[in-house]
mmCIF file of C-alpha atoms in Angstrom:
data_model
loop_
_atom_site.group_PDB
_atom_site.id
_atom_site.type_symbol
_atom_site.label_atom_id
_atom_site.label_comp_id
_atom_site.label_asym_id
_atom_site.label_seq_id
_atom_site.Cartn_x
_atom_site.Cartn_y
_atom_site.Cartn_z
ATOM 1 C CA UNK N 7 116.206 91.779 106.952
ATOM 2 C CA UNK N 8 113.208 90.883 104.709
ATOM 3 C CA UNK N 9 114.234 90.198 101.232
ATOM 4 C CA UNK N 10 113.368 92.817 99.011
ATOM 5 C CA UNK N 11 115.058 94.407 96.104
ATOM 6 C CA UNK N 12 114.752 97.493 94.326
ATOM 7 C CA UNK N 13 115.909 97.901 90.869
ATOM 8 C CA UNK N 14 117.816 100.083 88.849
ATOM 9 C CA UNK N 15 118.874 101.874 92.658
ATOM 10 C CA UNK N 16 118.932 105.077 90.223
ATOM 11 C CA UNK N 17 118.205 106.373 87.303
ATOM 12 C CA UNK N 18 118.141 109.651 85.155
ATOM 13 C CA UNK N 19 115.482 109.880 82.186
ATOM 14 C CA UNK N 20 113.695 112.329 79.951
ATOM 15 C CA UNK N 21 110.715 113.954 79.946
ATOM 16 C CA UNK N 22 108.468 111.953 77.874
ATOM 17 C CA UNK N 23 110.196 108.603 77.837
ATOM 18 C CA UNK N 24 108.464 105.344 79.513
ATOM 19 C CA UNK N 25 110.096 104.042 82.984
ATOM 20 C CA UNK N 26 109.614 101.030 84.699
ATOM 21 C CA UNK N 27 110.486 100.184 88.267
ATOM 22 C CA UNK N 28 111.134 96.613 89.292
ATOM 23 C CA UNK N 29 110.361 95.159 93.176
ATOM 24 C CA UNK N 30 111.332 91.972 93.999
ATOM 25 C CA UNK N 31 110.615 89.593 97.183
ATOM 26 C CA UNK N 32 111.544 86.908 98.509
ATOM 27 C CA UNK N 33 109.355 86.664 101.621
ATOM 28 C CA UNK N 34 106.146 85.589 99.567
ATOM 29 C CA UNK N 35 104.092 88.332 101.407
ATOM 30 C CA UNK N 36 100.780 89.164 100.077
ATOM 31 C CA UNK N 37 100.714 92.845 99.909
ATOM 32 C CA UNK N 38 103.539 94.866 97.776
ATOM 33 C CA UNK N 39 103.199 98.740 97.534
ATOM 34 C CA UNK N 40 104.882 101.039 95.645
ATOM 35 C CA UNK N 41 105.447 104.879 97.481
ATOM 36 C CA UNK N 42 107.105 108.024 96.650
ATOM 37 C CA UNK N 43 108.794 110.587 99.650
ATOM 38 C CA UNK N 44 109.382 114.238 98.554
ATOM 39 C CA UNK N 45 110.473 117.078 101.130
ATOM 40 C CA UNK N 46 107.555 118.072 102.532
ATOM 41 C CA UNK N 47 105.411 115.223 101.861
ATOM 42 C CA UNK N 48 106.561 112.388 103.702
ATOM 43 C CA UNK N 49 105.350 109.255 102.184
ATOM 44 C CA UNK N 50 102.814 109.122 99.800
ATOM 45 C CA UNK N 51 100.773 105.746 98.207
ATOM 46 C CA UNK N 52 100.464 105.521 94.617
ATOM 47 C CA UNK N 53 99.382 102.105 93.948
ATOM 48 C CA UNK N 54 99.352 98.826 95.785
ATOM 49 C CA UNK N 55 98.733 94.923 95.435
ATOM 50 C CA UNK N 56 96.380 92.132 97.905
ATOM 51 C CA UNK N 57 97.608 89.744 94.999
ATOM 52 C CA UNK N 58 98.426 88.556 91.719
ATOM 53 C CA UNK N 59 96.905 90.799 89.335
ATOM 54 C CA UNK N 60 95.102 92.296 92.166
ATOM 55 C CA UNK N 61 96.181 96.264 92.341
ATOM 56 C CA UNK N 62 94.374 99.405 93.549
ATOM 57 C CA UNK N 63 95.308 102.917 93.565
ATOM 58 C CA UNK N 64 96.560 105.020 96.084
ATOM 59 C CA UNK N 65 96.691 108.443 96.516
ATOM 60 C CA UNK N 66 98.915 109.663 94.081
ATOM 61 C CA UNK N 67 98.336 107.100 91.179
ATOM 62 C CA UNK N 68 97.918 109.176 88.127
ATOM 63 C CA UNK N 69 100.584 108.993 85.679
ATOM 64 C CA UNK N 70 101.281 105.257 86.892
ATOM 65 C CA UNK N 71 100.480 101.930 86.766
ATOM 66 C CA UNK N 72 101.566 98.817 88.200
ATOM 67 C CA UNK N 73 101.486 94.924 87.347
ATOM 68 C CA UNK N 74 102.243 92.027 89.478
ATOM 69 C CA UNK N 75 101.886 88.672 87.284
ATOM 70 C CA UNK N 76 103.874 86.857 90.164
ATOM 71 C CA UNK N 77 103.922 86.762 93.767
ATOM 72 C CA UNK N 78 107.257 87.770 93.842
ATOM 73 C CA UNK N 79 107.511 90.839 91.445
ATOM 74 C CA UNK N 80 105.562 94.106 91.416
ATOM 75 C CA UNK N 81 106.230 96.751 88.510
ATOM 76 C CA UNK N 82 105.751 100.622 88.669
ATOM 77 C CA UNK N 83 105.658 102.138 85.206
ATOM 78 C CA UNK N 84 105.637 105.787 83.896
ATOM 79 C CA UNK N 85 103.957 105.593 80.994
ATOM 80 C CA UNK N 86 105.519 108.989 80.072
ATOM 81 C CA UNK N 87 107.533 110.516 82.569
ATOM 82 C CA UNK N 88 107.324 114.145 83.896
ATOM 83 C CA UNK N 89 109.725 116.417 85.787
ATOM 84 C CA UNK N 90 107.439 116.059 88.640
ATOM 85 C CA UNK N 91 107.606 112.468 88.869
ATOM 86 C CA UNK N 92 111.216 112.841 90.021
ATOM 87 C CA UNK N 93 111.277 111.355 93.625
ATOM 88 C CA UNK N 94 112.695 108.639 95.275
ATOM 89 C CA UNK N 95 110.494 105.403 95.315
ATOM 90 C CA UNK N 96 110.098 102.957 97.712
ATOM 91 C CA UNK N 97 108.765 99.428 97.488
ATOM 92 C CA UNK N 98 107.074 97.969 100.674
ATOM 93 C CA UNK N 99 105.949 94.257 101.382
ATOM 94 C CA UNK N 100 103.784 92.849 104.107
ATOM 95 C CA UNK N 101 101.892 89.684 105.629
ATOM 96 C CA UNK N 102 98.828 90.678 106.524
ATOM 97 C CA UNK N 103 98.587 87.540 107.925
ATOM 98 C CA UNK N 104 101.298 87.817 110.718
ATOM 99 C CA UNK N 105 101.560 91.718 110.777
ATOM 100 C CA UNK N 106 100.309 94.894 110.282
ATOM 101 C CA UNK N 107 104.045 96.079 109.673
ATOM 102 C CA UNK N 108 105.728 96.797 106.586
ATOM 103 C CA UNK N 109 108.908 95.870 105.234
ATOM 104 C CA UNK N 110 110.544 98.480 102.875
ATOM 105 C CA UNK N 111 113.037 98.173 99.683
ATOM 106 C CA UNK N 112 116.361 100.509 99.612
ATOM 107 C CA UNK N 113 114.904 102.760 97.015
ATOM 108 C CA UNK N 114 114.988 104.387 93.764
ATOM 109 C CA UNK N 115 116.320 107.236 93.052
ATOM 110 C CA UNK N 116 114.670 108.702 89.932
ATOM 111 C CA UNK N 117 115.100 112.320 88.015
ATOM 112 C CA UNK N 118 113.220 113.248 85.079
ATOM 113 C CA UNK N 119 114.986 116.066 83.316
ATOM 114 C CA UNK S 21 93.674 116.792 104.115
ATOM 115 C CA UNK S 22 96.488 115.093 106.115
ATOM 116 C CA UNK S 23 94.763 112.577 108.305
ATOM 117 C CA UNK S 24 98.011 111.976 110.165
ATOM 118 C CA UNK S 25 99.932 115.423 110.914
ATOM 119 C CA UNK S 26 103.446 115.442 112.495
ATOM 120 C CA UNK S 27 103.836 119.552 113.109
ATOM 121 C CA UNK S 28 107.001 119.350 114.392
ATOM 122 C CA UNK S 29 109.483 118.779 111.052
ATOM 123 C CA UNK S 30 112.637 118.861 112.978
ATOM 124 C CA UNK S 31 113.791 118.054 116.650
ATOM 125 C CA UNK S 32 117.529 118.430 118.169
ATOM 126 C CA UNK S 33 118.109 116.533 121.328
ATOM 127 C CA UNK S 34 121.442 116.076 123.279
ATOM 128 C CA UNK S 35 122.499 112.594 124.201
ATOM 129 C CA UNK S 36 120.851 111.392 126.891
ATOM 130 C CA UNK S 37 118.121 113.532 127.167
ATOM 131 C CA UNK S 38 114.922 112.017 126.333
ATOM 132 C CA UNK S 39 113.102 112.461 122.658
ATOM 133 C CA UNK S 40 109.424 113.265 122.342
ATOM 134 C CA UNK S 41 107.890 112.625 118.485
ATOM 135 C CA UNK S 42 104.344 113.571 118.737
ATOM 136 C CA UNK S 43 101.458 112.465 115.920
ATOM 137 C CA UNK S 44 98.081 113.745 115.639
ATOM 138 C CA UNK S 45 94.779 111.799 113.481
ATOM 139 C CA UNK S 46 91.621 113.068 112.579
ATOM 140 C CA UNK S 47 90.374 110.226 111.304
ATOM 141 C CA UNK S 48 88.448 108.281 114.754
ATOM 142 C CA UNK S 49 88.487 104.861 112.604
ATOM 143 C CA UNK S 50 92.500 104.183 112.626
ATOM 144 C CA UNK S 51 93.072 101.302 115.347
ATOM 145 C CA UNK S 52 96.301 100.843 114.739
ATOM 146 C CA UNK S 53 99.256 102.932 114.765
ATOM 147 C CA UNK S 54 103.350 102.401 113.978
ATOM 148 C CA UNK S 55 106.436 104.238 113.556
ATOM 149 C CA UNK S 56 109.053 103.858 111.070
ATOM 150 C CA UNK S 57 112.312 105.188 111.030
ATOM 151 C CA UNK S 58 114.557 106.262 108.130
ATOM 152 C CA UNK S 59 117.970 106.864 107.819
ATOM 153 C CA UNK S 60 119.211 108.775 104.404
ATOM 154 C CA UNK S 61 119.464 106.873 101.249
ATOM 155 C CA UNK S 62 118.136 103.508 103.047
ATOM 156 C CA UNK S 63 114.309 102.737 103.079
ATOM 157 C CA UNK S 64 112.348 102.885 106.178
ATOM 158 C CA UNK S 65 112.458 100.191 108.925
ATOM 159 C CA UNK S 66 109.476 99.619 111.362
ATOM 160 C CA UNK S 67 110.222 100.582 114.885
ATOM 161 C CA UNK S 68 106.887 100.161 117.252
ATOM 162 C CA UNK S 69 103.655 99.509 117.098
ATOM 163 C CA UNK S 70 100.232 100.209 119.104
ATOM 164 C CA UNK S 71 97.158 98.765 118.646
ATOM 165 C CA UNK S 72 93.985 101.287 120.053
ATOM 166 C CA UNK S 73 93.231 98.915 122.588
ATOM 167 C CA UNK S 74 96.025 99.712 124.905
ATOM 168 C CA UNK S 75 97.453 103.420 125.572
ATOM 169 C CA UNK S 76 101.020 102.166 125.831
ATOM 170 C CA UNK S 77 103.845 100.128 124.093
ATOM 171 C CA UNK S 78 107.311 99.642 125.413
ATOM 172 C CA UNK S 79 110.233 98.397 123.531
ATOM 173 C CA UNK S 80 113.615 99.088 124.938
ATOM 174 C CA UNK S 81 114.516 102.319 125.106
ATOM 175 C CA UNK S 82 111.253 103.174 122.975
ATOM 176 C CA UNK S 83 107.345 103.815 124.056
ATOM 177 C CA UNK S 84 104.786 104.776 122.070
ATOM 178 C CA UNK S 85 101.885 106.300 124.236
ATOM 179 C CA UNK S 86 98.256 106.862 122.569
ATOM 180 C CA UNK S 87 95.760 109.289 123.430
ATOM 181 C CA UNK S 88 92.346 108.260 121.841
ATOM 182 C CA UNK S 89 90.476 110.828 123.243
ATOM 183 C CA UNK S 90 92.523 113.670 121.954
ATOM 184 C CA UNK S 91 93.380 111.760 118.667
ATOM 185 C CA UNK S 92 97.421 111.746 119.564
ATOM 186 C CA UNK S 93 100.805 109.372 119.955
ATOM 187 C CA UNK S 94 103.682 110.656 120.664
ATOM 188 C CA UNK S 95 107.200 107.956 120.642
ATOM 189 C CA UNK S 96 109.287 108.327 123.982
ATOM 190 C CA UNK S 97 113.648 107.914 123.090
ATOM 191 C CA UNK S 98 115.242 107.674 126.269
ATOM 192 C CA UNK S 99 118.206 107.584 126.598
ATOM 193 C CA UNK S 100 118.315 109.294 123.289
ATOM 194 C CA UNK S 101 121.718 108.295 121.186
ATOM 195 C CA UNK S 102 123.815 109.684 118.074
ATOM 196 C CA UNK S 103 122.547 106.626 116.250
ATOM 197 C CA UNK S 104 118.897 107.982 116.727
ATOM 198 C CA UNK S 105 118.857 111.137 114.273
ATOM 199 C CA UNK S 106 116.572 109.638 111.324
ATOM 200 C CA UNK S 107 113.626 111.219 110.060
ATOM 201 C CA UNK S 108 110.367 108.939 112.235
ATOM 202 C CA UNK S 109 107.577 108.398 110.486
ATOM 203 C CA UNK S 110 104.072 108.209 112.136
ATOM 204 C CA UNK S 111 101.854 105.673 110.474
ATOM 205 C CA UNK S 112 97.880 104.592 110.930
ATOM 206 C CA UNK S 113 95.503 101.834 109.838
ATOM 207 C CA UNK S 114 92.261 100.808 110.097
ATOM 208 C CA UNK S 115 90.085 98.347 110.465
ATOM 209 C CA UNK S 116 92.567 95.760 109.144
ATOM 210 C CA UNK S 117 92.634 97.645 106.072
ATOM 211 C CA UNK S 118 96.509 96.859 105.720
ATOM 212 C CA UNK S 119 96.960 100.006 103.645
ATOM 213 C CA UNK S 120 98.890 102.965 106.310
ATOM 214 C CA UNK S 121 98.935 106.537 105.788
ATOM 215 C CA UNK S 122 101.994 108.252 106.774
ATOM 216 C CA UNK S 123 102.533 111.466 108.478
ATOM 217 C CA UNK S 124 105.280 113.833 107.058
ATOM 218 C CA UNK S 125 108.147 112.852 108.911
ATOM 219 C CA UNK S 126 109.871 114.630 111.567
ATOM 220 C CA UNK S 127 113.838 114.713 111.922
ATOM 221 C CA UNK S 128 115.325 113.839 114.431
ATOM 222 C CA UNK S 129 119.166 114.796 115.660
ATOM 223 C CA UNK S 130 120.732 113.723 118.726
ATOM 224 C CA UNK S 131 124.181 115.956 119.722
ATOM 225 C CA UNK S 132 126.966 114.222 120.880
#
């Protein structure tokens, strides 16, 4: 199994409050990603990295942002979270390099109450 | 829009039979397609791959067949098993763009 790490594995916030996600590697792939899944909506971008300090948006960016100052790590932060930024998020990793596959974390489990 | 549609959200198969997963695209520049599958409370693991170039990818008991012209893959489970039901994911890239967009899932449970 690639080495990736998701942390906290769950959490429960208020509305309003800042939350940061960590994602952590040990494969020293290139790309990181950060996705949410909902029922209905399968998986859904919201921002990715080619590098450090190299980030983009994906589809669903807005109310997020993301830093990656190392290789390793990649950060999802809500600067003030929202009921409808409960979800569960996913970290992914890959080497473009080698693969077009990607390598996912076990989750986190957010709710914003 | 979705630019990768899986219309079926649930399947039941008994075990043994064979599973058909079927994806659709709209977009004619994805040249590369994969499938992920994902059991509850774990994150998704890759399962196959198919690059536009061929119309067929066999890995075991799994094939992915791709339809350019009609802009559709569908994943082949045979013998299907208990250990099978996960929700599959349908994913496609393009032009080494390295950046997939996912279909909606579509759950998958195999009866004893």
């Amino acid at each position: 199994d690639a080495g990736i790490t998701q942390s906290p594995r769950h959490k429960v916030t208020e509305t309003g409050t800042p939350v940061t996600l960590r994602c952590h590697q040990t494969e020293n792939h290139r790309y990181m990603y950060w996705y949410r899944q909902d029922p209905g909506h399968g998986l859904r971008l919201i921002h990715y990295s080619y590098g450090v300090k190299d980030t983009d948006k994906g589809e669903v960016s807005d109310g997020y942002s993301v830093s990656r100052s190392k290789t390793e790590d990649f950060l999802l932060t809500l600067e003030s979270a929202t009921s409808s930024q409960t979800s569960v998020y996913f970290c992914a990793i890959s080497d473009p390099e080698s693969s077009y596959e990607q390598y996912f974390g076990p989750g986190t489990r957010l709710t914003v109450t | 829009d979705q630019q990768v549609k899986q219309n079926s959200p649930s399947l039941s198969v008994q075990e043994g039979r064979i599973s058909i997963l079927n994806c659709d695209y709209t977009n004619s520049m994805f040249d590369y397609f994969l499938w992920y599958k994902k059991y509850p409370a774990e994150g998704p693991t890759f399962l196959i791959s198919i690059s536009s170039i061929k119309d067929k990818n066999e890995d075991g008991r799994f094939t992915v067949f791709l339809n350019k012209s009609a802009k559709h893959l569908s994943l082949h489970i045979v013998p299907s098993q208990p250990g099978d039901s996960a929700v599959y994911f349908c994913a496609a890239e393009s032009g080494g763009s390295y950046i997939p967009t996912f279909g909606r899932g579509t759950s998958l449970i195999v009866h004893p």
